[in-house]
Coordinates of C-alpha atoms and ligand atoms in Angstrom, one line a residue:
X1002 CA 0.0 0.0 0.0
X1003 CA 1.4 3.4 -0.9
X1004 CA 1.2 6.4 1.4
X1005 CA 1.5 10.1 0.9
X1006 CA 4.0 12.4 2.5
X1007 CA 1.8 12.6 5.6
X1008 CA 1.6 8.8 5.9
X1009 CA -2.0 8.6 4.6
X1010 CA -2.7 5.6 2.4
X1011 CA -4.5 5.7 -0.9
X1012 CA -7.6 3.7 0.0
X1013 CA -11.0 5.5 -0.7
X1014 CA -12.0 6.6 -4.2
X1015 CA -15.0 8.8 -4.8
X1016 CA -16.1 8.1 -8.4
X1017 CA -18.3 10.8 -9.9
X1018 CA -20.3 9.5 -12.8
X1019 CA -22.0 12.8 -13.8
X1020 CA -21.7 16.5 -13.1
X1021 CA -25.5 16.9 -13.6
X1022 CA -27.9 17.2 -10.8
X1023 CA -31.7 17.3 -10.5
X1024 CA -31.6 19.6 -7.5
X1025 CA -30.1 23.1 -7.1
X1026 CA -29.1 23.2 -3.5
X1027 CA -28.2 26.6 -2.1
X1028 CA -24.9 25.4 -0.7
X1029 CA -23.7 23.6 -3.8
X1030 CA -25.4 24.9 -7.0
X1031 CA -26.9 28.3 -6.3
X1032 CA -26.4 29.8 -9.7
X1033 CA -28.9 29.9 -12.6
X1034 CA -26.5 28.6 -15.2
X1035 CA -23.7 26.1 -15.2
X1036 CA -21.0 25.1 -17.6
X1037 CA -21.3 21.3 -18.0
X1038 CA -18.5 18.9 -18.8
X1039 CA -18.5 18.2 -22.5
X1040 CA -20.4 15.0 -23.2
X1041 CA -17.6 13.5 -25.3
X1042 CA -15.2 13.9 -22.4
X1043 CA -17.3 11.7 -20.0
X1044 CA -15.6 8.5 -19.3
X1045 CA -17.3 5.4 -20.8
X1046 CA -18.1 2.6 -18.4
X1047 CA -15.2 0.5 -19.8
X1048 CA -12.8 3.4 -19.2
X1049 CA -14.1 3.8 -15.6
X1050 CA -13.7 0.1 -15.1
X1051 CA -10.1 0.2 -16.3
X1052 CA -9.3 3.1 -14.1
X1053 CA -10.9 1.3 -11.1
X1054 CA -8.6 -1.6 -11.8
X1055 CA -5.6 0.7 -11.8
X1056 CA -6.7 2.3 -8.6
X1057 CA -7.3 -1.1 -6.8
X1058 CA -3.9 -2.2 -8.0
X1059 CA -2.5 0.9 -6.2
X1060 CA -4.3 0.2 -2.9
X1061 CA -7.9 1.5 -3.3
X1062 CA -10.3 -1.0 -1.8
X1063 CA -13.4 1.3 -1.2
X1064 CA -15.3 3.0 -3.9
X1065 CA -18.2 5.4 -3.5
X1066 CA -20.2 6.4 -6.6
X1067 CA -21.1 10.1 -6.6
X1068 CA -22.2 12.9 -8.9
X1069 CA -23.7 15.4 -9.3
X1070 CA -26.6 13.1 -8.8
X1071 CA -25.3 9.7 -9.9
X1072 CA -28.7 8.2 -10.6
X1073 CA -28.9 10.6 -13.6
X1074 CA -26.2 8.6 -15.3
X1075 CA -27.9 6.3 -17.8
X1076 CA -27.5 2.5 -17.1
X1077 CA -25.8 3.1 -13.8
X1078 CA -26.6 -0.5 -12.7
X1079 CA -24.4 -1.7 -15.6
X1080 CA -21.5 0.3 -14.2
X1081 CA -22.3 -0.9 -10.7
X1082 CA -22.1 -4.5 -11.8
X1083 CA -18.7 -3.9 -13.5
X1084 CA -17.2 -2.2 -10.4
X1085 CA -18.7 -4.6 -7.9
X1086 CA -17.1 -7.6 -9.7
X1087 CA -13.6 -6.3 -8.8
X1088 CA -12.3 -8.8 -6.2
X1089 CA -10.1 -6.2 -4.5
X1090 CA -13.0 -4.0 -3.5
X1091 CA -14.1 -4.3 0.1
X1092 CA -16.8 -1.7 -0.1
X1093 CA -19.0 -0.2 -2.8
X1094 CA -21.3 2.6 -1.7
X1095 CA -23.4 5.3 -3.4
X1096 CA -24.4 8.8 -2.4
X1097 CA -27.7 10.1 -3.8
X1098 CA -30.3 12.8 -3.3
X1099 CA -32.9 10.0 -3.3
X1100 CA -35.3 11.4 -6.0
X1101 CA -34.7 8.6 -8.4
X1102 CA -33.8 6.0 -5.8
X1103 CA -37.1 4.1 -5.5
X1104 CA -37.0 3.4 -9.2
X1105 CA -33.4 2.2 -9.3
X1106 CA -32.5 0.7 -6.0
X1107 CA -33.5 -2.9 -6.8
X1108 CA -31.4 -2.9 -9.9
X1109 CA -28.5 -1.3 -8.1
X1110 CA -28.6 -3.7 -5.3
X1111 CA -28.8 -6.6 -7.7
X1112 CA -25.7 -5.2 -9.4
X1113 CA -23.7 -5.3 -6.2
X1114 CA -24.3 -2.0 -4.4
X1115 CA -23.5 -2.6 -0.7
X1116 CA -24.2 0.6 1.1
X1117 CA -26.1 3.7 0.5
X1118 CA -26.2 7.3 1.8
X1119 CA -29.2 9.5 1.0
X1120 CA -28.9 13.3 1.4
X1121 CA -31.7 15.2 3.0
X1122 CA -31.5 18.6 4.7
X1123 CA -35.0 19.3 5.8
X1124 CA -38.3 17.6 6.4
X1125 CA -40.3 20.7 5.6
X1126 CA -41.7 20.8 2.1
X1127 CA -41.5 24.6 1.9
X1128 CA -37.9 24.6 3.1
X1129 CA -37.0 21.8 0.8
X1130 CA -38.3 23.8 -2.1
X1131 CA -36.4 26.9 -1.1
X1132 CA -33.2 25.1 -0.4
X1133 CA -33.2 22.9 -3.5
X1134 CA -35.4 24.7 -6.0
X1135 CA -37.3 21.5 -6.4
X1136 CA -40.7 20.1 -5.4
X1137 CA -39.6 16.5 -5.1
X1138 CA -39.5 15.9 -1.3
X1139 CA -42.2 13.2 -1.5
X1140 CA -40.0 11.3 -4.0
X1141 CA -37.0 11.6 -1.6
X1142 CA -39.2 10.0 1.1
X1143 CA -40.1 7.2 -1.3
X1144 CA -36.4 6.7 -1.9
X1145 CA -35.8 6.5 1.9
X1146 CA -38.5 3.9 2.2
X1147 CA -37.0 1.9 -0.6
X1148 CA -33.6 2.2 1.0
X1149 CA -35.1 0.8 4.2
X1150 CA -36.6 -2.1 2.4
X1151 CA -33.4 -3.0 0.4
X1152 CA -30.9 -2.3 3.2
X1153 CA -32.8 -3.4 6.4
X1154 CA -29.5 -3.5 8.3
X1155 CA -29.4 0.3 7.9
X1156 CA -28.2 3.1 5.7
X1157 CA -27.0 6.7 6.2
X1158 CA -28.8 10.0 5.8
X1159 CA -26.5 13.1 5.3
X1160 CA -27.7 16.5 6.3
X1161 CA -25.8 19.7 5.7
X1162 CA -26.7 22.0 8.7
X1163 CA -27.0 25.7 8.0
X1164 CA -27.7 28.3 10.6
X1165 CA -31.2 29.7 10.4
X1166 CA -32.2 27.3 7.6
X1167 CA -32.5 23.8 9.2
X1168 CA -30.6 23.9 12.5
X1169 CA -34.0 23.7 14.3
X1170 CA -34.6 20.2 12.7
X1171 CA -31.7 18.2 14.2
X1172 CA -33.8 16.2 16.6
X1173 CA -36.6 15.8 14.0
X1174 CA -34.1 14.4 11.6
X1175 CA -32.7 12.0 14.3
X1176 CA -36.3 10.8 14.9
X1177 CA -36.9 10.5 11.1
X1178 CA -33.7 8.4 10.7
X1179 CA -34.5 6.3 13.7
X1180 CA -37.9 5.4 12.3
X1181 CA -36.2 4.2 9.1
X1182 CA -33.3 2.4 10.8
X1183 CA -30.9 5.0 9.3
X1184 CA -28.0 6.7 10.9
X1185 CA -28.1 10.5 10.4
X1186 CA -24.9 12.4 9.9
X1187 CA -24.8 16.1 10.3
X1188 CA -22.3 17.9 8.1
X1189 CA -20.9 21.3 8.9
X1190 CA -21.5 23.8 6.1
X1191 CA -18.3 24.0 4.1
X1192 CA -16.8 26.8 2.1
X1193 CA -15.7 24.5 -0.8
X1194 CA -16.3 25.2 -4.5
X1195 CA -19.9 25.8 -5.4
X1196 CA -20.7 27.2 -1.9
X1197 CA -20.4 30.8 -3.2
X1198 CA -22.9 32.1 -0.6
X1199 CA -20.9 30.5 2.3
X1200 CA -20.2 32.7 5.3
X1201 CA -18.7 31.7 8.6
X1202 CA -21.9 33.0 10.3
X1203 CA -23.9 30.3 8.6
X1204 CA -21.9 27.4 10.0
X1205 CA -23.4 25.4 12.8
X1206 CA -20.4 23.8 14.6
X1207 CA -20.1 20.3 15.9
X1208 CA -20.1 21.8 19.4
X1209 CA -23.4 23.6 18.7
X1210 CA -25.0 20.5 17.2
X1211 CA -24.0 18.5 20.3
X1212 CA -25.3 21.2 22.6
X1213 CA -28.7 21.3 20.8
X1214 CA -29.1 17.5 20.8
X1215 CA -28.0 17.1 24.4
X1216 CA -30.6 19.7 25.5
X1217 CA -33.2 17.4 23.9
X1218 CA -31.8 14.0 24.7
X1219 CA -29.5 14.3 27.7
X1220 CA -26.0 13.0 27.8
X1221 CA -24.4 12.1 24.5
X1222 CA -21.6 9.6 24.5
X1223 CA -18.8 9.7 21.8
X1224 CA -18.2 6.3 20.2
X1225 CA -14.5 5.6 20.2
X1226 CA -13.4 3.7 17.1
X1227 CA -10.4 3.5 14.7
X1228 CA -11.6 4.8 11.4
X1229 CA -10.7 7.1 8.6
X1230 CA -14.4 7.8 8.0
X1231 CA -15.1 11.5 8.0
X1232 CA -17.9 11.3 10.6
X1233 CA -17.3 11.1 14.4
X1234 CA -20.1 9.0 15.8
X1235 CA -22.1 9.5 18.9
X1236 CA -24.7 7.6 20.9
X1237 CA -27.8 8.8 22.6
X1238 CA -28.9 7.2 25.9
X1239 CA -31.4 5.1 24.2
X1240 CA -28.7 3.7 21.9
X1241 CA -29.5 5.8 18.8
X1242 CA -26.3 6.5 16.9
X1243 CA -25.7 9.6 14.8
X1244 CA -22.6 11.2 13.2
X1245 CA -21.1 14.6 12.8
X1246 CA -18.8 15.6 10.0
X1247 CA -17.0 18.6 11.3
X1248 CA -15.1 19.5 8.1
X1249 CA -15.2 23.2 8.8
X1250 CA -14.4 23.6 12.5
X1251 CA -12.5 20.4 13.3
X1252 CA -11.2 19.0 10.0
X1253 CA -9.9 15.5 9.8
X1254 CA -7.3 15.8 7.0
X1255 CA -4.7 14.0 9.1
X1256 CA -6.4 10.7 8.4
X1257 CA -7.8 11.5 4.9
X1258 CA -7.3 8.6 2.5
X1259 CA -9.9 9.9 0.0
X1260 CA -9.4 11.0 -3.6
X1261 CA -11.9 11.9 -6.3
X1262 CA -12.2 11.0 -9.9
X1263 CA -14.5 13.3 -12.0
X1264 CA -16.9 12.0 -14.6
X1265 CA -14.4 13.2 -17.3
X1266 CA -11.4 11.5 -15.7
X1267 CA -9.7 14.3 -13.7
X1268 CA -8.3 12.9 -10.5
X1269 CA -8.1 15.2 -7.4
X1270 CA -6.3 14.3 -4.2
X1271 CA -8.3 16.7 -2.0
X1272 CA -11.7 18.3 -2.1
X1273 CA -10.0 21.7 -2.1
X1274 CA -7.4 20.8 -4.8
X1275 CA -7.2 23.3 -7.6
X1276 CA -5.0 21.0 -9.8
X1277 CA -5.9 17.5 -10.8
X1278 CA -4.3 14.7 -12.8
X1279 CA -5.9 14.2 -16.3
X1280 CA -6.3 10.4 -16.4
X1281 CA -8.7 10.6 -19.4
X1282 CA -6.0 12.2 -21.5
X1283 CA -3.6 9.5 -20.4
X1284 CA -6.1 6.7 -21.1
X1285 CA -7.3 8.0 -24.4
X1286 CA -3.7 9.0 -25.4
X1287 CA -2.6 5.4 -25.3
X1288 CA -0.6 5.5 -22.0
X1289 CA -0.5 1.9 -20.7
X1290 CA -2.5 1.0 -17.6
X1291 CA 0.9 0.2 -15.9
X1292 CA 2.1 3.7 -16.6
X1293 CA -1.2 5.2 -15.5
X1294 CA -0.7 3.3 -12.3
X1295 CA 2.7 4.7 -11.9
X1296 CA 1.3 8.2 -12.4
X1297 CA -1.2 7.6 -9.7
X1298 CA 1.2 6.2 -7.2
X1299 CA 3.8 8.9 -8.0
X1300 CA 1.3 11.6 -7.5
X1301 CA -0.1 10.2 -4.3
X1302 CA 3.4 9.6 -2.9
X1303 CA 4.0 13.4 -3.2
X1304 CA 0.6 14.4 -1.7
X1305 CA 0.6 17.0 1.0
X1306 CA -3.0 18.2 0.7
X1307 CA -4.8 19.3 3.9
X1308 CA -7.3 21.6 2.3
X1309 CA -9.8 21.9 5.2
X1310 CA -7.0 22.4 7.7
X1311 CA -5.4 25.1 5.6
X1312 CA -8.8 26.8 5.3
X1313 CA -9.3 26.7 9.1
X1314 CA -5.8 28.2 9.6
X1315 CA -6.7 31.2 7.5
X1316 CA -8.9 32.6 10.1
X1317 CA -10.6 35.2 8.0
X1318 CA -12.6 33.0 5.6
X1319 CA -15.0 33.5 2.8
X1320 CA -16.1 31.3 -0.1
X1321 CA -13.1 29.3 -1.4
X1322 CA -13.6 29.9 -5.1
X1323 CA -15.2 33.1 -6.5
X1324 CA -18.1 32.5 -8.8
X1325 CA -16.3 33.9 -11.9
X1326 CA -13.6 31.3 -11.4
X1327 CA -16.2 28.6 -11.1
X1328 CA -17.8 29.7 -14.3
X1329 CA -14.4 29.3 -16.1
X1330 CA -13.5 25.9 -14.8
X1331 CA -16.3 23.5 -13.8
X1332 CA -13.7 21.2 -12.2
X1333 CA -13.6 23.5 -9.3
X1334 CA -17.3 22.9 -8.6
X1335 CA -18.2 20.5 -5.8
X1336 CA -21.0 19.0 -7.9
X1337 CA -18.3 18.1 -10.5
X1338 CA -15.9 16.4 -8.1
X1339 CA -18.5 14.6 -6.0
X1340 CA -18.7 16.5 -2.8
Ligands
LIG1928 S1 -9.9 18.8 2.9 FE1 -8.8 17.5 1.5 S2 -7.3 16.4 2.8 FE2 -8.8 17.4 4.2 S3 -10.3 15.8 4.5 FE3 -11.1 16.9 2.8 S4 -10.3 15.9 1.0 FE4 -9.1 15.1 2.7

């Protein structure tokens, strides 16, 4: 297994299969227009599969399919089957906004999907509409029910918490998750590409989330576990478990083993990275898979990224990428690199 210059292994790959999304969340896609990746640049399933082979040969054993909204990618179960057949993979997960999930979950599970995370930031229809510019909350609920049916052992619900928007719903979301057998993870609002309206005043910190929940539920116990997962997990007195991803106030770059491959084959070693490695150009330019593997390992060996920690050290923070830069380079967008 190869490690970067901070001793972090290359292990988790977030595989974006499309930059398109059927929502327009305020913290990710607040603009009216977007520059999309050219269709001809999108990796074909065979190309993605080849790159997954190269990554697994270099140490990756966990893949998460992301987007944009990954269920918008046509024939996704076909890709899922191709990826799930890789013997080196220990985990194959998917993050979705849930709108198309009820229709596709059976095919995805049959194709080898093992774990699922559904994003949901509010239980209020009016807020959902304001936050996402979509009326599809009922379909998200349908997707959650489908997830419960197909993954009875549990699944995750991810919630970005924004002050004055949904920070009064923390307990309601815990109850919602509990009723579905799902573990809710609260994510601090991040200043990363796409979050052009981000302001430090909008962040609800891990400390604030815990204070709110302990006022409702009493003592909250941290769960001590060895993990490179971004969420720290906690337990309520009745045994209900939830997580907090404190990327903004207490980043976890020190154990970050994640990298991201965009739908057009750019590989980024950090959510905040401004430079990527163009694996599509290598693949389509006839570079051998062995040499692409050497590129990946060489690049990871030199990795020093600690984007969220660097941002925290800045003190005076505002949105990471100004909107005019995002318009010039869609690779800087969070919806392009899979959040
Ligand atoms: S900011 Fe970069 S290094 Fe830090 S946890 Fe996120 S992806 Fe990993």
